[in-house]
Coordinates of C-alpha atoms in Angstrom, one line a residue:
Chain A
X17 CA 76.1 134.7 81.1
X18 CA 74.2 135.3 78.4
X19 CA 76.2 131.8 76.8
X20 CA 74.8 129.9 79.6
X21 CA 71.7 131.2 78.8
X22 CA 71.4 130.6 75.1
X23 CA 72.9 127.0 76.4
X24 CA 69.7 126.3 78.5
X25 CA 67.1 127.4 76.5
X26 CA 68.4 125.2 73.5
X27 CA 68.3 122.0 76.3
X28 CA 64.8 123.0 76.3
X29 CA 64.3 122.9 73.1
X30 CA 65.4 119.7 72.7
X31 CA 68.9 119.9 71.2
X32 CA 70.7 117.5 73.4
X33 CA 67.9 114.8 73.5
X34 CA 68.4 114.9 69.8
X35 CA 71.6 114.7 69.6
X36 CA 71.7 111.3 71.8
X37 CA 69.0 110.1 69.3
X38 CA 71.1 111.0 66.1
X39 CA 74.5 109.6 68.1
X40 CA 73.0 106.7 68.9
X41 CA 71.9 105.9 65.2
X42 CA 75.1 106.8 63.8
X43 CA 77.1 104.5 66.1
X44 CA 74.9 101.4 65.2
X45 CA 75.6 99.8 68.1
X46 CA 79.7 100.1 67.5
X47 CA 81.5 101.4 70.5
X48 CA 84.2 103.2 68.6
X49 CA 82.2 105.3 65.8
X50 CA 80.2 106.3 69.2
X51 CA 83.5 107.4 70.4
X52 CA 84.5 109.7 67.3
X53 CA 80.1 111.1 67.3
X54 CA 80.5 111.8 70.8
X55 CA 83.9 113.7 70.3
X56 CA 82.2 115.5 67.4
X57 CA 79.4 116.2 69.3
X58 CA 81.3 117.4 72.3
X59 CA 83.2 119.4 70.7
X60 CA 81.3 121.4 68.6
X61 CA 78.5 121.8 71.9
X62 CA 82.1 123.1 73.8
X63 CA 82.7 125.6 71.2
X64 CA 79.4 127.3 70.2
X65 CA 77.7 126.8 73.7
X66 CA 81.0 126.8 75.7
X67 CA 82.8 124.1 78.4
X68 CA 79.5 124.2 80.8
X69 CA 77.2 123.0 78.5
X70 CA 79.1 119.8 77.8
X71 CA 79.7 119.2 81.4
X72 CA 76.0 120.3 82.3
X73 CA 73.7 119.1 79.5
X74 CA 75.7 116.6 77.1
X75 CA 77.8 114.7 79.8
X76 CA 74.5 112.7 81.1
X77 CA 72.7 112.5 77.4
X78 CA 76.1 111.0 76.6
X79 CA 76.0 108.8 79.4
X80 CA 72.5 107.7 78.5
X81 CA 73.4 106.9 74.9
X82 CA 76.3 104.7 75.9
X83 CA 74.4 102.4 78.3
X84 CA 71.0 102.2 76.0
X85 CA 73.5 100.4 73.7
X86 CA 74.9 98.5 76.2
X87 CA 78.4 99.8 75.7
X88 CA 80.6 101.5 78.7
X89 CA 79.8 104.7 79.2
X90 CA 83.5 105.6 80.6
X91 CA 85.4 106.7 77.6
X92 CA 82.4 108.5 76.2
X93 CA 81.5 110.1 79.3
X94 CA 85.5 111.0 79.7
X95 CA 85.8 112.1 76.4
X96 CA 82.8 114.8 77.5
X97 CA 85.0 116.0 80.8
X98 CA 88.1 116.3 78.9
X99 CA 86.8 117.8 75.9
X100 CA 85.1 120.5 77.7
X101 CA 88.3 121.8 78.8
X102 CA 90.4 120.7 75.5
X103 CA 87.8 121.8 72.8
X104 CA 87.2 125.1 74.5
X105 CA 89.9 126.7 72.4
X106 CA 88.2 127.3 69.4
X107 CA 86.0 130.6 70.0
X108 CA 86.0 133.4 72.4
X109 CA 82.4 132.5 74.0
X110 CA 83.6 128.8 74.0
X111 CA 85.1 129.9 77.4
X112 CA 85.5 132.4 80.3
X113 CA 89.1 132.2 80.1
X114 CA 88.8 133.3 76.5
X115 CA 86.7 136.0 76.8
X116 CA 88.7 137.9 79.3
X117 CA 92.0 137.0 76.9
X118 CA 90.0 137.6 73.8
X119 CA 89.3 141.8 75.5
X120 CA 92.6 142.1 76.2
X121 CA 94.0 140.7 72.9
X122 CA 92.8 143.5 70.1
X123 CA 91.9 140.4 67.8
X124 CA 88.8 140.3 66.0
X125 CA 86.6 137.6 66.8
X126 CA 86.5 136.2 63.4
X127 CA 91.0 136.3 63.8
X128 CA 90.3 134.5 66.9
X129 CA 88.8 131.8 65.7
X130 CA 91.4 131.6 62.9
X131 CA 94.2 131.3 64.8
X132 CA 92.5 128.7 67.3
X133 CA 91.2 126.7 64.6
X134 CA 94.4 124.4 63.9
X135 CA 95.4 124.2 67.2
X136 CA 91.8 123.6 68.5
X137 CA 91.7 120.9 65.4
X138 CA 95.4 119.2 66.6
X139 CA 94.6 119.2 70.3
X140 CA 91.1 117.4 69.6
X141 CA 92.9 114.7 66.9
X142 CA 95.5 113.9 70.0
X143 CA 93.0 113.3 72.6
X144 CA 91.2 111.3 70.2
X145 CA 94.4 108.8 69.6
X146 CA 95.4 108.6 73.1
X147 CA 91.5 107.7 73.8
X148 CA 91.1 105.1 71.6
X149 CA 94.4 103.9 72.7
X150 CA 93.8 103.9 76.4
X151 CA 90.2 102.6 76.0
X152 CA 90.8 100.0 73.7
X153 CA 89.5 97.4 75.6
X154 CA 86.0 98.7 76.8
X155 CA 85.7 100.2 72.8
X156 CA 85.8 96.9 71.4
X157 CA 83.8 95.1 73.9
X158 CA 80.5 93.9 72.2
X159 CA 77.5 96.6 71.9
X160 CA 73.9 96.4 70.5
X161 CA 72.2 99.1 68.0
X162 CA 69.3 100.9 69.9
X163 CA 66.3 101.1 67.6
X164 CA 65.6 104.4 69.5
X165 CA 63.6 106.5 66.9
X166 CA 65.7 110.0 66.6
X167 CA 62.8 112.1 65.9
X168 CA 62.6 115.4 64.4
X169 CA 65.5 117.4 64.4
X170 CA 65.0 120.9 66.6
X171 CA 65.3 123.4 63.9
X172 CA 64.1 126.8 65.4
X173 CA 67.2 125.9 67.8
X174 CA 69.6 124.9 65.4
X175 CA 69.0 127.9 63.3
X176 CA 69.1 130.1 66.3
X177 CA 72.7 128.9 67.0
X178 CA 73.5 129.0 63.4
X179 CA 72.4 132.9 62.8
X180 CA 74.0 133.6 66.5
X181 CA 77.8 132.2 65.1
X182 CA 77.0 134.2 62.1
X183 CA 76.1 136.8 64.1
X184 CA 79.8 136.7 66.5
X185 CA 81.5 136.5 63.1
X186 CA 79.6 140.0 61.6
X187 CA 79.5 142.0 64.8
X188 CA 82.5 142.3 66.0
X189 CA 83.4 144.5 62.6
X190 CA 80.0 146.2 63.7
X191 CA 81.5 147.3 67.3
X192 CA 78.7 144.9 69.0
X193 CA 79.7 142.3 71.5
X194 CA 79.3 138.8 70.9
X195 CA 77.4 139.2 74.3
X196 CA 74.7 140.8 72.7
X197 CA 74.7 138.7 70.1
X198 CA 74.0 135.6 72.4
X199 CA 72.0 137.6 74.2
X200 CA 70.0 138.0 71.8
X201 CA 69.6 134.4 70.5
X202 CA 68.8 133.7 73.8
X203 CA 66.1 136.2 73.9
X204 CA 64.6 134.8 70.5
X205 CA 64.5 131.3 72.1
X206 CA 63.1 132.9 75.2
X207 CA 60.1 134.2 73.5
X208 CA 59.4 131.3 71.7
X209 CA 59.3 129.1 75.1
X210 CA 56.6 131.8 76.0
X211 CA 54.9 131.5 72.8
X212 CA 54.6 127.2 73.4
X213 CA 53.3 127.6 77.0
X214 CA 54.1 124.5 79.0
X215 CA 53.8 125.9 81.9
X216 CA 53.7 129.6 83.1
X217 CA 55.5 132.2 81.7
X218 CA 57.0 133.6 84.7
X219 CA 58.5 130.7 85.5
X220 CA 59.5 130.2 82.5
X221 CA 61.3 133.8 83.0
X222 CA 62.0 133.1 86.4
X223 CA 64.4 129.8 85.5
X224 CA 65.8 131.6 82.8
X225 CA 67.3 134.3 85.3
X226 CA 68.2 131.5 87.8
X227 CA 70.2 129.9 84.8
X228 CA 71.9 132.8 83.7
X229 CA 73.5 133.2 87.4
X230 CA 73.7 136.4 88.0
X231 CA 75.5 136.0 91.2
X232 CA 78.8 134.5 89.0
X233 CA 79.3 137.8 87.6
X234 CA 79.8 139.4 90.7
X235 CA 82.1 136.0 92.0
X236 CA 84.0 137.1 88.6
X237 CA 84.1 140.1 89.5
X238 CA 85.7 139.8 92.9
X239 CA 87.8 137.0 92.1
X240 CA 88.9 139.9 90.2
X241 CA 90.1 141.9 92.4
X242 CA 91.9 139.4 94.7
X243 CA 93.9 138.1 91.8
X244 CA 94.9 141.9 91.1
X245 CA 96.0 142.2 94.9
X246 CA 97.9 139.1 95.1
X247 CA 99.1 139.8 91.7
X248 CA 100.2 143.3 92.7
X249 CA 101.8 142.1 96.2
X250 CA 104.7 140.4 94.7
X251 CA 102.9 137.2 92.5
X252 CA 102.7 139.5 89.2
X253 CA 106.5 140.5 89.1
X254 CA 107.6 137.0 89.7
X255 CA 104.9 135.5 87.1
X256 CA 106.8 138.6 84.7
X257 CA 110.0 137.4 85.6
X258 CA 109.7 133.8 84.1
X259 CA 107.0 134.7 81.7
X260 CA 108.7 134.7 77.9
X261 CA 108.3 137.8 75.7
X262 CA 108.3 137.3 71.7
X263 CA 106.0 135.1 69.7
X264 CA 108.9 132.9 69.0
X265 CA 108.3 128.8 69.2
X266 CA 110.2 128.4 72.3
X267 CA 108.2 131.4 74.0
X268 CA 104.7 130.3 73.3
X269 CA 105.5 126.6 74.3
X270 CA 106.7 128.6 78.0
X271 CA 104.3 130.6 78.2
X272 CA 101.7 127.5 77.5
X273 CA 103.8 125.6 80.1
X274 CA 103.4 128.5 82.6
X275 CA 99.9 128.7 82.4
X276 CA 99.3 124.9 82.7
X277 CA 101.0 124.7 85.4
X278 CA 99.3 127.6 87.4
X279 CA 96.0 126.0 86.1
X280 CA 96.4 122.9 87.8
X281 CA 97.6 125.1 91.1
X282 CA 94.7 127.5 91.1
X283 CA 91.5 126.8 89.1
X284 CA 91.9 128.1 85.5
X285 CA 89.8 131.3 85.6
X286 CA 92.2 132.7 88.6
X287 CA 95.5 131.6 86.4
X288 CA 93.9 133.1 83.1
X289 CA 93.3 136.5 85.4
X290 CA 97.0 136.1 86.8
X291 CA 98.7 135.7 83.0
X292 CA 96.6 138.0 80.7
X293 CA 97.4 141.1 81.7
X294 CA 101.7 139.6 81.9
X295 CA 100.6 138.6 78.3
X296 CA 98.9 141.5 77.5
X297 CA 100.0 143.0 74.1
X298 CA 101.6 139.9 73.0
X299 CA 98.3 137.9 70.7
X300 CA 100.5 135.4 70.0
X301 CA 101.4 134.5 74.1
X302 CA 97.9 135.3 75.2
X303 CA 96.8 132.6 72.7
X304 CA 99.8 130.3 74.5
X305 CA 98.6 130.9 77.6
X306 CA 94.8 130.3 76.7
X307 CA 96.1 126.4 75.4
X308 CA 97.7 126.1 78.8
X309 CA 95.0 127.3 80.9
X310 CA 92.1 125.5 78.8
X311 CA 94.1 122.2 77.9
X312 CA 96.1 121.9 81.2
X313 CA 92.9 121.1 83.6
X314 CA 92.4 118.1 82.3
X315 CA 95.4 116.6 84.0
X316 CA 93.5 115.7 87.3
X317 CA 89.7 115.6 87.0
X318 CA 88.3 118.1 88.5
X319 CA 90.7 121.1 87.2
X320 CA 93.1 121.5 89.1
X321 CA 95.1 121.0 92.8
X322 CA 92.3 123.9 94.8
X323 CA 89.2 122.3 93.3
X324 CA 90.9 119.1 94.4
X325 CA 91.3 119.7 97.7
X326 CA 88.3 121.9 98.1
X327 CA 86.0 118.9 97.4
X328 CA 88.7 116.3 99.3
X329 CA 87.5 118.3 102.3
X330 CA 83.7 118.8 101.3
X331 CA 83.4 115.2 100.6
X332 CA 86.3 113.7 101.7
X333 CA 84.5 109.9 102.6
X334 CA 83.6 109.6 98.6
X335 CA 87.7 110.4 97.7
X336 CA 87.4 108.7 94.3
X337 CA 89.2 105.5 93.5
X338 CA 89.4 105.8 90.4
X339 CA 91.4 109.1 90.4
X340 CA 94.5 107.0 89.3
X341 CA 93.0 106.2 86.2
X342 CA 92.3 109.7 85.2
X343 CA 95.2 111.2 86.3
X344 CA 96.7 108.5 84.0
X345 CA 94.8 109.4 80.9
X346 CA 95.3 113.4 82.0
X347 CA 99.6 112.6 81.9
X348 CA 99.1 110.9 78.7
X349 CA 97.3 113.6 76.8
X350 CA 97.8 116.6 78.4
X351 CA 101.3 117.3 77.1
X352 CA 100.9 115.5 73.9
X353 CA 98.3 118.3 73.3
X354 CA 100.3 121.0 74.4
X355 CA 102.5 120.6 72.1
X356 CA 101.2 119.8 69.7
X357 CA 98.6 122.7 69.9
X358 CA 101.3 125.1 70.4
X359 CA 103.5 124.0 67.9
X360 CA 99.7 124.2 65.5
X361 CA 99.2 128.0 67.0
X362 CA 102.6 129.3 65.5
X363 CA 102.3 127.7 62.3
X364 CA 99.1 129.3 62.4
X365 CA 100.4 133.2 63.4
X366 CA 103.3 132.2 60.3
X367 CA 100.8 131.5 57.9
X368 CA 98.2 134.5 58.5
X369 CA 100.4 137.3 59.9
X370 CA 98.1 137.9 61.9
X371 CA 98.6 138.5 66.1
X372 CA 102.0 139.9 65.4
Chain B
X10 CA 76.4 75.8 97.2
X11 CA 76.3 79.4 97.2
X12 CA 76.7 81.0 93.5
X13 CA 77.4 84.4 92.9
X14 CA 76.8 85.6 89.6
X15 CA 78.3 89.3 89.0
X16 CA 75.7 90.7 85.7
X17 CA 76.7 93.8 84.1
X18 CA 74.7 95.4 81.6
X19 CA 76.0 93.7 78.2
X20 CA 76.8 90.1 79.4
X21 CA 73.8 89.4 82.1
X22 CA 72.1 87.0 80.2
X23 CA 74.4 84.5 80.0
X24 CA 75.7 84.9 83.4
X25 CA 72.3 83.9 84.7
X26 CA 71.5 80.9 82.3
X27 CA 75.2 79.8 83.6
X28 CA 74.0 79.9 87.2
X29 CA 71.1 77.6 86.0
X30 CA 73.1 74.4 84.7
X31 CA 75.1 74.4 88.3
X32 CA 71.5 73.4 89.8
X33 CA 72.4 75.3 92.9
X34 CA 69.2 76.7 94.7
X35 CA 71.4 79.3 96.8
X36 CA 72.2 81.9 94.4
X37 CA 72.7 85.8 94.7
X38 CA 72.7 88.1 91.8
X39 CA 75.0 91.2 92.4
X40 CA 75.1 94.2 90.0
X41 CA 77.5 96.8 90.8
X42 CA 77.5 100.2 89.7
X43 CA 80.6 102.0 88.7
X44 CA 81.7 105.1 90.8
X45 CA 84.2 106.6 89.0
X46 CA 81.9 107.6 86.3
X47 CA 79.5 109.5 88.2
X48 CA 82.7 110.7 90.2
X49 CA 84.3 112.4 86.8
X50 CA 81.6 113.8 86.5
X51 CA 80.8 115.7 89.7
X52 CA 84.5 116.3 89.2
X53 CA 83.9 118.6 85.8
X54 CA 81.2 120.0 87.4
X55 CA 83.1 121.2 90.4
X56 CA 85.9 122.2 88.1
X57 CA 82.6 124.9 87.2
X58 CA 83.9 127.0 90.0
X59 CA 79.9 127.1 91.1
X60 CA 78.8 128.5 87.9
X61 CA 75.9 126.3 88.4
X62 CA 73.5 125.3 90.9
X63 CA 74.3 122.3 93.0
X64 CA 70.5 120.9 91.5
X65 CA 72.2 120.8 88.2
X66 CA 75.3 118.5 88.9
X67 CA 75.4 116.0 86.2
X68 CA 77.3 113.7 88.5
X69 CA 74.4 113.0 90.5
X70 CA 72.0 112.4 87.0
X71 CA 74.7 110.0 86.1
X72 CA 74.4 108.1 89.3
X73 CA 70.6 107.9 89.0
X74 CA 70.6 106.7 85.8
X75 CA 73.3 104.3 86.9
X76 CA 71.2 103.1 89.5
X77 CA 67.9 102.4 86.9
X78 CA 70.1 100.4 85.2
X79 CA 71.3 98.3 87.7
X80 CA 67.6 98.1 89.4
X81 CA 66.3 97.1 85.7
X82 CA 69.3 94.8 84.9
X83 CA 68.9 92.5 88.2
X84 CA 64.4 92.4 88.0
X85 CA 64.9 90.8 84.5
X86 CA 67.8 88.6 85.5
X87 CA 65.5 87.4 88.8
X88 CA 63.0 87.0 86.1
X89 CA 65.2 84.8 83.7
X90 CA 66.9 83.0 86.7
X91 CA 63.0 81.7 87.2
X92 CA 63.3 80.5 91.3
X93 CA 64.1 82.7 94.3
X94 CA 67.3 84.2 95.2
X95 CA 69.0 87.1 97.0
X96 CA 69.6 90.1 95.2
X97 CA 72.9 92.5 95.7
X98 CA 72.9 96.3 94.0
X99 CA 76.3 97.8 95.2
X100 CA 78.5 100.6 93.9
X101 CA 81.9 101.7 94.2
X102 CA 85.6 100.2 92.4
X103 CA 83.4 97.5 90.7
X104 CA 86.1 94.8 90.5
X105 CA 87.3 95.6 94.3
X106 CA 83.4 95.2 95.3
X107 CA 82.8 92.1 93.1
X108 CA 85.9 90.0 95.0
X109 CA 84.7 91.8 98.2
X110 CA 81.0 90.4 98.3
X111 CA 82.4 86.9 96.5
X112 CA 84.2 86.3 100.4
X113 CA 81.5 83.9 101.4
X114 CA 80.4 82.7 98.3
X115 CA 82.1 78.9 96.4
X116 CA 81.4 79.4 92.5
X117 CA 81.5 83.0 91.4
X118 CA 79.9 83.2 88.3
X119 CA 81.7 85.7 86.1
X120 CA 81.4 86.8 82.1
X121 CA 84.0 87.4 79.5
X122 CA 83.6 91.2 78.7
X123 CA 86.6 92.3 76.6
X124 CA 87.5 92.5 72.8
X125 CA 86.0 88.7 71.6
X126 CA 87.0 89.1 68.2
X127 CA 90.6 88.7 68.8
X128 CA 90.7 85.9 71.3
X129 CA 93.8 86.3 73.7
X130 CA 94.6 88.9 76.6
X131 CA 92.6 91.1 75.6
X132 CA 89.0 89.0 75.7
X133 CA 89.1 89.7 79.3
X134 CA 88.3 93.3 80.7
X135 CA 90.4 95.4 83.1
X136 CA 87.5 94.3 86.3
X137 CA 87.4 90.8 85.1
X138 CA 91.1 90.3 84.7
X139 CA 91.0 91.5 88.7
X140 CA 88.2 89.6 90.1
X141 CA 89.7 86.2 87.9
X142 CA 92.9 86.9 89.5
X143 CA 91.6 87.8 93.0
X144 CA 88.6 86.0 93.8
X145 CA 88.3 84.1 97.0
X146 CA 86.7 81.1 95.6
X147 CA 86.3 78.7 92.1
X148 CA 85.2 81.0 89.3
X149 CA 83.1 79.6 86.5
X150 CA 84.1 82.2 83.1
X151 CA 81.8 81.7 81.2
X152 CA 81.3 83.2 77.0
X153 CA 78.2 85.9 76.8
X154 CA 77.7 84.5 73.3
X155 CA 78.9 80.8 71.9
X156 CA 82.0 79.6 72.5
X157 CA 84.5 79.5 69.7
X158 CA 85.7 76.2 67.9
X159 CA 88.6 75.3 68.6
X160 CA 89.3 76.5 64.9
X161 CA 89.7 80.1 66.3
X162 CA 93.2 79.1 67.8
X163 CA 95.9 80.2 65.8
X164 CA 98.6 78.0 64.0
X165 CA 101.6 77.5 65.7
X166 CA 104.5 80.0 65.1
X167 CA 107.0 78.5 63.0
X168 CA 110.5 77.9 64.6
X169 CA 112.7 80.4 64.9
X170 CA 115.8 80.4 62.3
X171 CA 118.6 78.9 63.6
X172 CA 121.8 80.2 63.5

C-alpha cells in the first residue's frame, strides 16, 4: 500500500515524464538502444516502485516515447508488460508475492535482495535476447531523434527513493518494516505536494488515500482466507505431495515449475498464498517458487488462465487478436527464464551460504 | 480510379506524394490504429487483480494516444495530399483491416516499413508482408526514402564446388 503510494506521489513529481525525456535522448532516434533504456528503465521502476507502477505509470510514458520518435511502440510497450512481472524478483516491495514470501522466509531484506540479484539479473538478460530476437524487424525499422528537451531532472523525488532503498536495506537490522520505510517516503513527498499547492490540499490528501486502496488490503485479506480453506479442504496436501523438499538443483527447478504452473491457473497472488506456507522453512524453495509465480505470468498476457477468462466474459466482443503473438513471445521466454533464473538462484545460495 | 493509401506514422509522407504522381482525384487516406497494443496493456492491468481504479487503466491512455496520432497523422497527410479526399481512421489487426477496407479500392498504395539497411526479406514488415500478399487489388510499394541503386544488389554467389 504504502509502495503504491510512494509510486504515485513520485508520478506527480514528475519522475516518469522525465524519464520519457531522458529515454528519448538516449535512444537518438535508434529503435534498439530505446529497447535496452526502456528495459533499464522498466526494470529498475519494477523493483524500487514494484510491478504496478510499470504497468500503471511507465507503460503509457513508454508508449509515448516510442511513437514521438516514430518507432513502434510494440516491443517497448511489451517489454514494460513483461518486465513487470519478470523484473519483480529483485526486492521484497518489488512485489505482493514477495512480501508475503519475504514474512515467511526469516531472510533479511538486504539477504533478499542478494540472493535475487543474479537470478533477477539472468531472467532480465534472457527476455532481452529473446526480444530483440522476436522484434527484430519493427527494431530495425527506421526512427527519427525527438529534439524533445528533457528538462530538469526531479531530484527531491529521486532522493526520496534513493534514502527510502537505503532506508529497506538499514531497517530491517533495526526491527522496522520496509512498510514504514515507504511509508514514510511517501509521507515526505506528501508534504512537499502540500507545501507546492496546485490545487487544495485535501484533495491532494484525498487522492493520496484513493491511490493507496485501502479496500485491496481487505481483498488481500480475504483472498486470504479462501486460499486457506481450499488449501485446508484437500488442495494443500496434494500441493505437499508433489512439492520437492531440499534446496537441491532439481528441487528448486520443481518447485519453480509448480508455482508457474498454478500461476497461469489462478492469478499469481492466490498461487504465491497456496505455495508459501508448503515452502515455508525452506529460503531456498520459497525463492523457487517466487521465480515461478513472478516469471510464469507472462506466458499469456494478462497473468494467467482466471484473469483470462474473467475478462473473456467482461469483454468478450474485444477478445484480442493478437493474443497469438503474445502467447508466442510468453512460450519463448518464459522457460528460457526459468531456468535460467533458477539455475542463477542456486548458484547464488552456493556462493553466500545463505537461505540454508 | 480509387487509390487507397494506408499511412502509418513513419512512412506517411511518401505514401501520400505516391498517391500524387497516379493523378487519380478519387483517393482515401486510411490510418489504422493497432489494437493489440492498447489490448496488452489493459491485459497487465487486469493481471492487477483490481489493485487499481478502473480510471487508471493504462490500456485506455494507450488507445487515446493512439488515436491523436492517427487523427494528427491523416490532417497533415490531407494537408500534403493538397485536393479533397475521403478520410478512413480504423483500429483493430491493422494488416486484416488494411486488406479489409482495400475490397473496393484498384491501386492500394502501400510503404516499405521493415529493416531497409539490409535489403531482402526482411525490408518488408510482418503487416505489409500480409496486405502485399493479400490484397484484393494492384498494389503500388513504394520506398519511404530514395530508392536504392541497383548497386545495393549483391554479387552473385559463386558456384558451388563440384564434386
Amino acid at each position: 500500500m504504502a509502495i503504491l503510494l510512494l509510486a504515485h506521489l513520485s508520478d506527480t513529481e514528475g519522475i516518469f515524464r522525465w524519464a520519457g525525456a531522458a529515454m528519448s535522448r538516449i535512444a537518438a532516434g535508434r529503435p534498439q538502444r530505446l529497447l535496452a533504456v526502456v528495459f533499464g528503465v522498466a526494470a529498475l521502476t519494477t523493483a524500487v516502485l514494484s510491478l504496478d507502477a510499470t504497468v500503471v505509470l511507465l507503460t503509457p510514458v513508454v508508449f509515448s516515447t516510442a511513437t514521438l520518435m516514430r518507432a513502434r511502440p510494440k516491443p517497448h510497450v511489451y517489454a514494460c508488460t513483461h518486465l513487470a512481472n519478470s523484473a519483480s524478483l529483485l526486492l521484497p516491495v518489488s512485489n505482493l508475492t514477495n512480501l508475503l514470501a519475504y514474512r515467511t522466509s526469516g531472510l533479511s531484506f538486504a539477504a533478499f535482495a542478494v540472493l535475487m540479484a543474479l537470478p533477477w539479473l539472468v531472467v532480465i538478460g534472457v527476455e532481452y535476447a529473446v526480444f530483440r530476437r522476436f522484434f527484430d524487424t519493427d527494431l530495425s525499422s527506421p526512427a527519427r531523434a525527438t529534439q524533445q528537451p528533457v528538462g530538469r531532472p526531479p531530484v527531491f523525488a529521486i532522493v526520496v527513493l534513493g534514502g527510502c532503498l537505503l532506508g529497506f536495506a538499514t531497517a530491517g537490522p533495526l526491527g522496522v518494516d520496509p512498510a514504514i520505510v515507504a511509508g514514510a517516503g511517501a509521507v515526505v513527498l506528501l508534504v512537499r505536494r502540500l507545501f507546492v499547492r496546485t490545487e487544495p490540499p485535501v484533495r491532494t490528501v484525498w487522492k493520496a488515500i484513493l491511490e493507496a486502496n485501502p479496500l485491496f488490503c481487505l481483498f488481500v485479506l480475504a483472498l486470504g482466507i479462501v486460499v486457506a480453506a481450499v488449501s485446508r479442504h484437500g488442495l494443500g496436501a496434494l500441493l505437499a505431495a508433489v512439492f520437492p523438499s531440499g534446496d537441491s538443483l532439481v528441487a528448486l527447478l520443481l518447485a519453480a515449475a509448480v508455482a508457474a504452473v498454478l500461476a497461469n491457473l489462478v492469478n499469481n497472488l492466490p498461487a504465491a498464498l497456496l505455495l508459501i506456507p508448503v515452502a515455508a522453512g525452506h529460503p531456498g524453495l520459497l525463492l523457487a517458487v517466487l521465480l515461478g509465480v513472478n516469471v510464469g505470468p507472462n506466458l499469456t498476457y494478462v497473468g494467467s488462465l482466471a484473469t483470462l477468462l474473467w475478462r473473456r466474459i467482461l469483454r468478450a466482443r474485444e477478445a484480442g487478436p493478437a493474443m497469438g503473438e503474445f502467447l508466442r513471445l510468453g512460450a519463448l521466454t518464459v522457460p528460457t527464464a526459468l531456468v535460467a533464473g533458477v539455475c542463477a538462484l542456486w548458484l547464488s545460495l552456493q556462493l553466500t551460504g545463505l537461505g540454508g | 480510379m480509387r487509390v487507397l493509401a494506408w499511412l502509418t506514422d513513419n512512412t506517411w509522407e511518401a505514401c501520400v506524394d505516391a498517391v500524387r504522381t497516379t493523378n487519380s482525384p478519387d483517393v482515401t487516406l486510411l490510418y489504422v490504429q493497432a489494437s493489440d497494443v492498447s489490448e496488452a496493456t489493459h491485459g497487465a492491468f487486469s493481471g492487477l487483480l483490481g489493485r487499481h481504479r478502473p480510471g487508471h487503466d493504462p490500456g485506455d491512455v494507450v488507445r487515446a494516444a493512439s488515436a491523436a496520432t492517427g487523427d494528427a497523422v491523416l490532417s497533415a497527410a490531407v494537408e500534403r495530399l493538397g485536393f479533397d479526399c475521403r478520410v478512413e481512421h480504423l483500429a483493430g489487426a491493422v494488416e486484416r483491416v488494411v486488406v479489409a477496407t482495400a475490397a473496393d479500392a484498384d491501386l492500394l498504395v502501400v510503404a516499405r516499413d521493415g529493416d531497409r539497411s539490409r535489403l531482402g526479406p526482411r525490408s518488408l514488415g510482418h503487416a505489409t508482408r500480409f496486405v502485399v500478399d493479400h490484397a484484393p487489388c494492384s498494389v503500388m510499394l513504394i520506398w519511404p526514402e530514395e530508392a536504392p541503386d541497383l548497386g545495393s544488389i549483391p554479387p552473385k554467389p559463386p558456384h558451388p564446388p563440384r564434386r
